[in-house]
mmCIF file of N, CA and C in Angstrom:
data_model
loop_
_atom_site.group_PDB
_atom_site.id
_atom_site.type_symbol
_atom_site.label_atom_id
_atom_site.label_comp_id
_atom_site.label_asym_id
_atom_site.label_seq_id
_atom_site.Cartn_x
_atom_site.Cartn_y
_atom_site.Cartn_z
ATOM 1 N N MET F 1 0.845 -1.186 0.000
ATOM 2 C CA MET F 1 0.000 0.000 0.000
ATOM 3 C C MET F 1 0.880 1.235 0.000
ATOM 4 N N THR F 2 0.598 2.168 -0.849
ATOM 5 C CA THR F 2 1.353 3.407 -0.945
ATOM 6 C C THR F 2 0.470 4.568 -0.525
ATOM 7 N N SER F 3 1.024 5.413 0.369
ATOM 8 C CA SER F 3 0.300 6.603 0.800
ATOM 9 C C SER F 3 1.111 7.825 0.417
ATOM 10 N N ILE F 4 0.445 8.857 -0.034
ATOM 11 C CA ILE F 4 1.103 10.101 -0.405
ATOM 12 C C ILE F 4 0.466 11.225 0.386
ATOM 13 N N LEU F 5 1.302 12.023 1.015
ATOM 14 C CA LEU F 5 0.854 13.199 1.751
ATOM 15 C C LEU F 5 1.455 14.414 1.058
ATOM 16 N N LYS F 6 0.617 15.299 0.561
ATOM 17 C CA LYS F 6 1.090 16.505 -0.115
ATOM 18 C C LYS F 6 0.835 17.694 0.780
ATOM 19 N N VAL F 7 1.923 18.369 1.164
ATOM 20 C CA VAL F 7 1.804 19.493 2.084
ATOM 21 C C VAL F 7 2.965 20.458 1.841
ATOM 22 N N GLN F 8 2.716 21.747 1.991
ATOM 23 C CA GLN F 8 3.765 22.759 1.864
ATOM 24 C C GLN F 8 4.218 23.277 3.209
ATOM 25 N N ASN F 9 3.370 23.158 4.219
ATOM 26 C CA ASN F 9 3.662 23.780 5.494
ATOM 27 C C ASN F 9 3.130 22.912 6.618
ATOM 28 N N ILE F 10 3.957 22.665 7.616
ATOM 29 C CA ILE F 10 3.527 21.970 8.829
ATOM 30 C C ILE F 10 3.550 23.014 9.937
ATOM 31 N N GLN F 11 2.409 23.194 10.595
ATOM 32 C CA GLN F 11 2.278 24.254 11.585
ATOM 33 C C GLN F 11 2.163 23.690 12.995
ATOM 34 N N TYR F 12 2.592 24.525 13.946
ATOM 35 C CA TYR F 12 2.383 24.232 15.351
ATOM 36 C C TYR F 12 0.913 24.513 15.675
ATOM 37 N N THR F 13 0.455 24.116 16.825
ATOM 38 C CA THR F 13 -0.962 24.267 17.167
ATOM 39 C C THR F 13 -1.437 25.719 17.180
ATOM 40 N N ASP F 14 -0.512 26.677 17.364
ATOM 41 C CA ASP F 14 -0.932 28.084 17.363
ATOM 42 C C ASP F 14 -0.956 28.676 15.958
ATOM 43 N N GLY F 15 -0.660 27.876 14.927
ATOM 44 C CA GLY F 15 -0.703 28.348 13.552
ATOM 45 C C GLY F 15 0.629 28.802 12.989
ATOM 46 N N ASP F 16 1.663 28.908 13.848
ATOM 47 C CA ASP F 16 2.993 29.290 13.357
ATOM 48 C C ASP F 16 3.576 28.163 12.510
ATOM 49 N N ALA F 17 4.246 28.546 11.427
ATOM 50 C CA ALA F 17 4.886 27.553 10.564
ATOM 51 C C ALA F 17 6.054 26.915 11.304
ATOM 52 N N ALA F 18 6.074 25.607 11.382
ATOM 53 C CA ALA F 18 7.178 24.885 12.007
ATOM 54 C C ALA F 18 8.143 24.387 10.941
ATOM 55 N N LEU F 19 7.621 23.788 9.888
ATOM 56 C CA LEU F 19 8.419 23.302 8.764
ATOM 57 C C LEU F 19 7.777 23.769 7.472
ATOM 58 N N THR F 20 8.599 24.252 6.551
ATOM 59 C CA THR F 20 8.122 24.641 5.232
ATOM 60 C C THR F 20 8.831 23.774 4.210
ATOM 61 N N ILE F 21 8.064 23.158 3.331
ATOM 62 C CA ILE F 21 8.606 22.265 2.319
ATOM 63 C C ILE F 21 8.483 22.953 0.967
ATOM 64 N N ALA F 22 9.628 23.173 0.321
ATOM 65 C CA ALA F 22 9.647 23.869 -0.963
ATOM 66 C C ALA F 22 9.465 22.880 -2.103
ATOM 67 N N ASP F 23 9.090 23.405 -3.256
ATOM 68 C CA ASP F 23 9.012 22.590 -4.457
ATOM 69 C C ASP F 23 10.399 21.995 -4.717
ATOM 70 N N GLY F 24 10.484 20.725 -4.896
ATOM 71 C CA GLY F 24 11.769 20.055 -5.062
ATOM 72 C C GLY F 24 12.227 19.346 -3.798
ATOM 73 N N GLY F 25 11.572 19.628 -2.656
ATOM 74 C CA GLY F 25 11.855 18.875 -1.444
ATOM 75 C C GLY F 25 12.677 19.566 -0.387
ATOM 76 N N GLY F 26 13.162 20.779 -0.636
ATOM 77 C CA GLY F 26 13.912 21.484 0.397
ATOM 78 C C GLY F 26 13.040 21.764 1.600
ATOM 79 N N VAL F 27 13.583 21.579 2.796
ATOM 80 C CA VAL F 27 12.824 21.779 4.029
ATOM 81 C C VAL F 27 13.482 22.874 4.850
ATOM 82 N N THR F 28 12.694 23.833 5.326
ATOM 83 C CA THR F 28 13.183 24.903 6.177
ATOM 84 C C THR F 28 12.487 24.806 7.522
ATOM 85 N N ALA F 29 13.276 24.783 8.589
ATOM 86 C CA ALA F 29 12.722 24.760 9.945
ATOM 87 C C ALA F 29 12.669 26.184 10.465
ATOM 88 N N ALA F 30 11.572 26.547 11.129
ATOM 89 C CA ALA F 30 11.407 27.899 11.640
ATOM 90 C C ALA F 30 12.298 28.163 12.851
ATOM 91 N N SER F 31 12.762 27.129 13.495
ATOM 92 C CA SER F 31 13.596 27.262 14.681
ATOM 93 C C SER F 31 14.649 26.161 14.642
ATOM 94 N N THR F 32 15.174 25.787 15.767
ATOM 95 C CA THR F 32 16.175 24.732 15.856
ATOM 96 C C THR F 32 15.561 23.395 15.472
ATOM 97 N N LEU F 33 16.258 22.668 14.636
ATOM 98 C CA LEU F 33 15.816 21.334 14.243
ATOM 99 C C LEU F 33 16.625 20.321 15.033
ATOM 100 N N GLY F 34 15.994 19.611 15.920
ATOM 101 C CA GLY F 34 16.680 18.611 16.743
ATOM 102 C C GLY F 34 16.509 17.232 16.151
ATOM 103 N N VAL F 35 17.599 16.505 16.056
ATOM 104 C CA VAL F 35 17.578 15.137 15.542
ATOM 105 C C VAL F 35 18.135 14.243 16.632
ATOM 106 N N THR F 36 17.380 13.239 17.028
ATOM 107 C CA THR F 36 17.838 12.362 18.101
ATOM 108 C C THR F 36 18.496 11.092 17.589
ATOM 109 N N GLY F 37 18.266 10.738 16.335
ATOM 110 C CA GLY F 37 18.901 9.554 15.757
ATOM 111 C C GLY F 37 20.100 9.942 14.917
ATOM 112 N N ASN F 38 20.599 9.009 14.146
ATOM 113 C CA ASN F 38 21.704 9.278 13.232
ATOM 114 C C ASN F 38 21.250 10.192 12.114
ATOM 115 N N THR F 39 22.146 11.041 11.637
ATOM 116 C CA THR F 39 21.843 11.966 10.554
ATOM 117 C C THR F 39 22.887 11.808 9.462
ATOM 118 N N THR F 40 22.451 11.696 8.235
ATOM 119 C CA THR F 40 23.357 11.613 7.100
ATOM 120 C C THR F 40 23.092 12.794 6.185
ATOM 121 N N LEU F 41 24.142 13.551 5.887
ATOM 122 C CA LEU F 41 24.036 14.661 4.957
ATOM 123 C C LEU F 41 24.723 14.246 3.669
ATOM 124 N N THR F 42 24.030 14.372 2.560
ATOM 125 C CA THR F 42 24.634 14.059 1.272
ATOM 126 C C THR F 42 24.704 15.336 0.457
ATOM 127 N N GLY F 43 25.704 15.434 -0.378
ATOM 128 C CA GLY F 43 25.896 16.665 -1.128
ATOM 129 C C GLY F 43 26.626 17.686 -0.276
ATOM 130 N N ALA F 44 26.877 18.837 -0.837
ATOM 131 C CA ALA F 44 27.553 19.901 -0.098
ATOM 132 C C ALA F 44 26.600 20.493 0.930
ATOM 133 N N SER F 45 27.075 20.692 2.137
ATOM 134 C CA SER F 45 26.260 21.262 3.210
ATOM 135 C C SER F 45 26.954 22.505 3.743
ATOM 136 N N THR F 46 26.183 23.541 3.956
ATOM 137 C CA THR F 46 26.720 24.796 4.463
ATOM 138 C C THR F 46 26.068 25.114 5.792
ATOM 139 N N ILE F 47 26.881 25.446 6.768
ATOM 140 C CA ILE F 47 26.383 25.876 8.075
ATOM 141 C C ILE F 47 26.762 27.336 8.210
ATOM 142 N N ASN F 48 25.770 28.206 8.382
ATOM 143 C CA ASN F 48 26.004 29.644 8.400
ATOM 144 C C ASN F 48 26.078 30.223 9.797
ATOM 145 N N ASN F 49 26.503 29.423 10.750
ATOM 146 C CA ASN F 49 26.638 29.894 12.110
ATOM 147 C C ASN F 49 27.700 29.055 12.785
ATOM 148 N N LYS F 50 27.924 29.254 14.032
ATOM 149 C CA LYS F 50 28.912 28.504 14.792
ATOM 150 C C LYS F 50 28.493 27.040 14.889
ATOM 151 N N LEU F 51 29.423 26.144 14.667
ATOM 152 C CA LEU F 51 29.166 24.709 14.776
ATOM 153 C C LEU F 51 29.843 24.188 16.027
ATOM 154 N N ILE F 52 29.077 23.552 16.876
ATOM 155 C CA ILE F 52 29.620 22.952 18.097
ATOM 156 C C ILE F 52 29.323 21.462 18.049
ATOM 157 N N VAL F 53 30.353 20.665 18.164
ATOM 158 C CA VAL F 53 30.195 19.214 18.248
ATOM 159 C C VAL F 53 30.625 18.819 19.647
ATOM 160 N N SER F 54 29.714 18.293 20.415
ATOM 161 C CA SER F 54 29.997 17.966 21.809
ATOM 162 C C SER F 54 29.431 16.586 22.126
ATOM 163 N N ALA F 55 30.264 15.729 22.680
ATOM 164 C CA ALA F 55 29.817 14.395 23.086
ATOM 165 C C ALA F 55 29.794 14.341 24.607
ATOM 166 N N ALA F 56 28.646 14.053 25.172
ATOM 167 C CA ALA F 56 28.507 13.972 26.626
ATOM 168 C C ALA F 56 29.321 12.809 27.177
ATOM 169 N N ASP F 57 29.636 12.874 28.440
ATOM 170 C CA ASP F 57 30.413 11.827 29.103
ATOM 171 C C ASP F 57 29.771 10.460 28.885
ATOM 172 N N GLY F 58 30.560 9.524 28.384
ATOM 173 C CA GLY F 58 30.085 8.165 28.173
ATOM 174 C C GLY F 58 29.460 7.905 26.818
ATOM 175 N N VAL F 59 29.179 8.957 26.037
ATOM 176 C CA VAL F 59 28.514 8.784 24.747
ATOM 177 C C VAL F 59 29.488 8.276 23.680
ATOM 178 N N VAL F 60 30.679 8.828 23.647
ATOM 179 C CA VAL F 60 31.681 8.427 22.662
ATOM 180 C C VAL F 60 32.926 7.981 23.438
ATOM 181 N N ASP F 61 32.765 6.941 24.225
ATOM 182 C CA ASP F 61 33.833 6.430 25.074
ATOM 183 C C ASP F 61 34.880 5.695 24.240
ATOM 184 N N ASN F 62 36.130 6.083 24.390
ATOM 185 C CA ASN F 62 37.263 5.426 23.727
ATOM 186 C C ASN F 62 37.182 5.516 22.200
ATOM 187 N N GLU F 63 36.607 6.608 21.691
ATOM 188 C CA GLU F 63 36.497 6.849 20.251
ATOM 189 C C GLU F 63 36.773 8.320 19.974
ATOM 190 N N PHE F 64 37.042 8.659 18.708
ATOM 191 C CA PHE F 64 37.139 10.053 18.305
ATOM 192 C C PHE F 64 35.738 10.637 18.183
ATOM 193 N N VAL F 65 35.567 11.890 18.560
ATOM 194 C CA VAL F 65 34.274 12.555 18.455
ATOM 195 C C VAL F 65 33.961 12.901 17.005
ATOM 196 N N VAL F 66 34.973 13.303 16.250
ATOM 197 C CA VAL F 66 34.780 13.680 14.850
ATOM 198 C C VAL F 66 35.783 12.930 13.983
ATOM 199 N N ASP F 67 35.306 12.392 12.900
ATOM 200 C CA ASP F 67 36.153 11.716 11.924
ATOM 201 C C ASP F 67 35.909 12.395 10.583
ATOM 202 N N ILE F 68 36.910 13.094 10.088
ATOM 203 C CA ILE F 68 36.804 13.757 8.798
ATOM 204 C C ILE F 68 37.643 12.954 7.827
ATOM 205 N N ARG F 69 36.992 12.440 6.793
ATOM 206 C CA ARG F 69 37.673 11.503 5.906
ATOM 207 C C ARG F 69 37.284 11.779 4.463
ATOM 208 N N ASN F 70 38.268 11.754 3.582
ATOM 209 C CA ASN F 70 38.026 11.836 2.152
ATOM 210 C C ASN F 70 38.429 10.490 1.560
ATOM 211 N N ASP F 71 37.471 9.746 1.052
ATOM 212 C CA ASP F 71 37.728 8.407 0.523
ATOM 213 C C ASP F 71 38.090 8.399 -0.954
ATOM 214 N N GLU F 72 38.429 9.558 -1.517
ATOM 215 C CA GLU F 72 38.831 9.624 -2.922
ATOM 216 C C GLU F 72 40.061 8.746 -3.128
ATOM 217 N N ALA F 73 39.987 7.801 -4.080
ATOM 218 C CA ALA F 73 41.072 6.851 -4.311
ATOM 219 C C ALA F 73 42.043 7.295 -5.405
ATOM 220 N N THR F 74 41.706 8.347 -6.144
ATOM 221 C CA THR F 74 42.570 8.815 -7.220
ATOM 222 C C THR F 74 43.785 9.539 -6.635
ATOM 223 N N ASN F 75 44.981 9.113 -7.050
ATOM 224 C CA ASN F 75 46.198 9.762 -6.578
ATOM 225 C C ASN F 75 46.199 11.244 -6.926
ATOM 226 N N ASP F 76 46.711 12.052 -6.018
ATOM 227 C CA ASP F 76 46.835 13.503 -6.187
ATOM 228 C C ASP F 76 45.486 14.210 -6.272
ATOM 229 N N ARG F 77 44.394 13.580 -5.839
ATOM 230 C CA ARG F 77 43.055 14.178 -5.921
ATOM 231 C C ARG F 77 42.306 14.063 -4.590
ATOM 232 N N SER F 78 42.995 13.767 -3.492
ATOM 233 C CA SER F 78 42.339 13.554 -2.204
ATOM 234 C C SER F 78 42.863 14.562 -1.192
ATOM 235 N N PHE F 79 41.998 15.478 -0.766
ATOM 236 C CA PHE F 79 42.399 16.526 0.160
ATOM 237 C C PHE F 79 41.676 16.333 1.492
ATOM 238 N N GLY F 80 42.194 16.930 2.547
ATOM 239 C CA GLY F 80 41.647 16.749 3.884
ATOM 240 C C GLY F 80 40.855 17.932 4.381
ATOM 241 N N LEU F 81 41.357 18.576 5.409
ATOM 242 C CA LEU F 81 40.640 19.636 6.106
ATOM 243 C C LEU F 81 41.283 20.986 5.818
ATOM 244 N N ARG F 82 40.465 21.988 5.529
ATOM 245 C CA ARG F 82 40.949 23.359 5.330
ATOM 246 C C ARG F 82 40.345 24.242 6.411
ATOM 247 N N VAL F 83 41.204 25.026 7.047
ATOM 248 C CA VAL F 83 40.760 25.997 8.043
ATOM 249 C C VAL F 83 41.156 27.370 7.532
ATOM 250 N N ALA F 84 40.179 28.239 7.338
ATOM 251 C CA ALA F 84 40.449 29.613 6.913
ATOM 252 C C ALA F 84 39.993 30.532 8.031
ATOM 253 N N ALA F 85 40.955 31.066 8.779
ATOM 254 C CA ALA F 85 40.605 31.921 9.912
ATOM 255 C C ALA F 85 41.809 32.764 10.296
ATOM 256 N N GLY F 86 41.539 33.876 10.945
ATOM 257 C CA GLY F 86 42.594 34.724 11.465
ATOM 258 C C GLY F 86 43.175 35.651 10.415
ATOM 259 N N SER F 87 43.462 36.870 10.833
ATOM 260 C CA SER F 87 44.082 37.832 9.920
ATOM 261 C C SER F 87 45.259 38.549 10.559
ATOM 262 N N THR F 88 45.429 38.418 11.869
ATOM 263 C CA THR F 88 46.562 39.039 12.562
ATOM 264 C C THR F 88 47.173 38.026 13.528
ATOM 265 N N THR F 89 48.301 38.389 14.117
ATOM 266 C CA THR F 89 48.965 37.466 15.051
ATOM 267 C C THR F 89 48.186 37.278 16.344
ATOM 268 N N THR F 90 47.250 38.168 16.650
ATOM 269 C CA THR F 90 46.435 37.973 17.851
ATOM 270 C C THR F 90 45.223 37.082 17.575
ATOM 271 N N ASP F 91 44.878 36.901 16.300
ATOM 272 C CA ASP F 91 43.813 35.956 15.933
ATOM 273 C C ASP F 91 44.370 34.533 15.991
ATOM 274 N N ARG F 92 43.481 33.580 16.103
ATOM 275 C CA ARG F 92 43.891 32.176 16.127
ATOM 276 C C ARG F 92 43.190 31.423 15.001
ATOM 277 N N ALA F 93 43.949 30.812 14.140
ATOM 278 C CA ALA F 93 43.385 29.973 13.092
ATOM 279 C C ALA F 93 43.075 28.584 13.638
ATOM 280 N N LEU F 94 43.847 28.165 14.636
ATOM 281 C CA LEU F 94 43.647 26.822 15.201
ATOM 282 C C LEU F 94 44.167 26.782 16.625
ATOM 283 N N ASP F 95 43.389 26.230 17.517
ATOM 284 C CA ASP F 95 43.805 25.942 18.891
ATOM 285 C C ASP F 95 43.500 24.480 19.191
ATOM 286 N N VAL F 96 44.490 23.746 19.617
ATOM 287 C CA VAL F 96 44.286 22.374 20.093
ATOM 288 C C VAL F 96 44.562 22.410 21.584
ATOM 289 N N GLN F 97 43.564 22.007 22.376
ATOM 290 C CA GLN F 97 43.679 22.078 23.827
ATOM 291 C C GLN F 97 43.509 20.710 24.453
ATOM 292 N N ASN F 98 43.927 20.597 25.712
ATOM 293 C CA ASN F 98 43.714 19.342 26.433
ATOM 294 C C ASN F 98 42.240 19.208 26.821
ATOM 295 N N HIS F 99 41.890 18.075 27.381
ATOM 296 C CA HIS F 99 40.496 17.769 27.739
ATOM 297 C C HIS F 99 39.878 18.820 28.645
ATOM 298 N N ALA F 100 40.640 19.292 29.603
ATOM 299 C CA ALA F 100 40.126 20.278 30.564
ATOM 300 C C ALA F 100 40.059 21.681 29.962
ATOM 301 N N MET F 101 40.576 21.852 28.754
ATOM 302 C CA MET F 101 40.612 23.139 28.061
ATOM 303 C C MET F 101 41.371 24.196 28.847
ATOM 304 N N ASP F 102 42.389 23.765 29.634
ATOM 305 C CA ASP F 102 43.183 24.725 30.391
ATOM 306 C C ASP F 102 44.645 24.784 29.926
ATOM 307 N N THR F 103 44.989 23.989 28.910
ATOM 308 C CA THR F 103 46.343 23.998 28.369
ATOM 309 C C THR F 103 46.277 23.930 26.848
ATOM 310 N N VAL F 104 46.955 24.860 26.181
ATOM 311 C CA VAL F 104 47.029 24.848 24.724
ATOM 312 C C VAL F 104 48.171 23.920 24.317
ATOM 313 N N LEU F 105 47.856 22.899 23.524
ATOM 314 C CA LEU F 105 48.847 21.941 23.057
ATOM 315 C C LEU F 105 49.455 22.377 21.737
ATOM 316 N N LEU F 106 48.655 23.035 20.903
ATOM 317 C CA LEU F 106 49.112 23.524 19.608
ATOM 318 C C LEU F 106 48.308 24.763 19.264
ATOM 319 N N ARG F 107 48.995 25.814 18.822
ATOM 320 C CA ARG F 107 48.314 27.037 18.430
ATOM 321 C C ARG F 107 48.883 27.537 17.109
ATOM 322 N N VAL F 108 47.998 27.867 16.167
ATOM 323 C CA VAL F 108 48.396 28.477 14.908
ATOM 324 C C VAL F 108 47.776 29.863 14.879
ATOM 325 N N ASN F 109 48.625 30.889 14.854
ATOM 326 C CA ASN F 109 48.139 32.263 14.810
ATOM 327 C C ASN F 109 47.640 32.610 13.421
ATOM 328 N N GLY F 110 46.884 33.688 13.327
ATOM 329 C CA GLY F 110 46.222 34.043 12.093
ATOM 330 C C GLY F 110 47.046 34.758 11.053
ATOM 331 N N ALA F 111 48.255 35.158 11.367
ATOM 332 C CA ALA F 111 49.054 35.875 10.357
ATOM 333 C C ALA F 111 50.335 35.146 10.051
#
Protein backbone atom coordinates (compact mmCIF):
# COMPACT_ATOMS: atom_id res chain seq x y z
CA MET A 1 0.00 0.00 0.00
CA THR A 2 1.35 3.41 -0.94
CA SER A 3 0.30 6.60 0.80
CA ILE A 4 1.10 10.10 -0.41
CA LEU A 5 0.85 13.20 1.75
CA LYS A 6 1.09 16.51 -0.11
CA VAL A 7 1.80 19.49 2.08
CA GLN A 8 3.76 22.76 1.86
CA ASN A 9 3.66 23.78 5.49
CA ILE A 10 3.53 21.97 8.83
CA GLN A 11 2.28 24.25 11.58
CA TYR A 12 2.38 24.23 15.35
CA THR A 13 -0.96 24.27 17.17
CA ASP A 14 -0.93 28.08 17.36
CA GLY A 15 -0.70 28.35 13.55
CA ASP A 16 2.99 29.29 13.36
CA ALA A 17 4.89 27.55 10.56
CA ALA A 18 7.18 24.88 12.01
CA LEU A 19 8.42 23.30 8.76
CA THR A 20 8.12 24.64 5.23
CA ILE A 21 8.61 22.27 2.32
CA ALA A 22 9.65 23.87 -0.96
CA ASP A 23 9.01 22.59 -4.46
CA GLY A 24 11.77 20.06 -5.06
CA GLY A 25 11.85 18.88 -1.44
CA GLY A 26 13.91 21.48 0.40
CA VAL A 27 12.82 21.78 4.03
CA THR A 28 13.18 24.90 6.18
CA ALA A 29 12.72 24.76 9.94
CA ALA A 30 11.41 27.90 11.64
CA SER A 31 13.60 27.26 14.68
CA THR A 32 16.17 24.73 15.86
CA LEU A 33 15.82 21.33 14.24
CA GLY A 34 16.68 18.61 16.74
CA VAL A 35 17.58 15.14 15.54
CA THR A 36 17.84 12.36 18.10
CA GLY A 37 18.90 9.55 15.76
CA ASN A 38 21.70 9.28 13.23
CA THR A 39 21.84 11.97 10.55
CA THR A 40 23.36 11.61 7.10
CA LEU A 41 24.04 14.66 4.96
CA THR A 42 24.63 14.06 1.27
CA GLY A 43 25.90 16.67 -1.13
CA ALA A 44 27.55 19.90 -0.10
CA SER A 45 26.26 21.26 3.21
CA THR A 46 26.72 24.80 4.46
CA ILE A 47 26.38 25.88 8.07
CA ASN A 48 26.00 29.64 8.40
CA ASN A 49 26.64 29.89 12.11
CA LYS A 50 28.91 28.50 14.79
CA LEU A 51 29.17 24.71 14.78
CA ILE A 52 29.62 22.95 18.10
CA VAL A 53 30.19 19.21 18.25
CA SER A 54 30.00 17.97 21.81
CA ALA A 55 29.82 14.40 23.09
CA ALA A 56 28.51 13.97 26.63
CA ASP A 57 30.41 11.83 29.10
CA GLY A 58 30.08 8.16 28.17
CA VAL A 59 28.51 8.78 24.75
CA VAL A 60 31.68 8.43 22.66
CA ASP A 61 33.83 6.43 25.07
CA ASN A 62 37.26 5.43 23.73
CA GLU A 63 36.50 6.85 20.25
CA PHE A 64 37.14 10.05 18.31
CA VAL A 65 34.27 12.56 18.45
CA VAL A 66 34.78 13.68 14.85
CA ASP A 67 36.15 11.72 11.92
CA ILE A 68 36.80 13.76 8.80
CA ARG A 69 37.67 11.50 5.91
CA ASN A 70 38.03 11.84 2.15
CA ASP A 71 37.73 8.41 0.52
CA GLU A 72 38.83 9.62 -2.92
CA ALA A 73 41.07 6.85 -4.31
CA THR A 74 42.57 8.81 -7.22
CA ASN A 75 46.20 9.76 -6.58
CA ASP A 76 46.83 13.50 -6.19
CA ARG A 77 43.05 14.18 -5.92
CA SER A 78 42.34 13.55 -2.20
CA PHE A 79 42.40 16.53 0.16
CA GLY A 80 41.65 16.75 3.88
CA LEU A 81 40.64 19.64 6.11
CA ARG A 82 40.95 23.36 5.33
CA VAL A 83 40.76 26.00 8.04
CA ALA A 84 40.45 29.61 6.91
CA ALA A 85 40.61 31.92 9.91
CA GLY A 86 42.59 34.72 11.47
CA SER A 87 44.08 37.83 9.92
CA THR A 88 46.56 39.04 12.56
CA THR A 89 48.97 37.47 15.05
CA THR A 90 46.44 37.97 17.85
CA ASP A 91 43.81 35.96 15.93
CA ARG A 92 43.89 32.18 16.13
CA ALA A 93 43.39 29.97 13.09
CA LEU A 94 43.65 26.82 15.20
CA ASP A 95 43.80 25.94 18.89
CA VAL A 96 44.29 22.37 20.09
CA GLN A 97 43.68 22.08 23.83
CA ASN A 98 43.71 19.34 26.43
CA HIS A 99 40.50 17.77 27.74
CA ALA A 100 40.13 20.28 30.56
CA MET A 101 40.61 23.14 28.06
CA ASP A 102 43.18 24.73 30.39
CA THR A 103 46.34 24.00 28.37
CA VAL A 104 47.03 24.85 24.72
CA LEU A 105 48.85 21.94 23.06
CA LEU A 106 49.11 23.52 19.61
CA ARG A 107 48.31 27.04 18.43
CA VAL A 108 48.40 28.48 14.91
CA ASN A 109 48.14 32.26 14.81
CA GLY A 110 46.22 34.04 12.09
CA ALA A 111 49.05 35.87 10.36
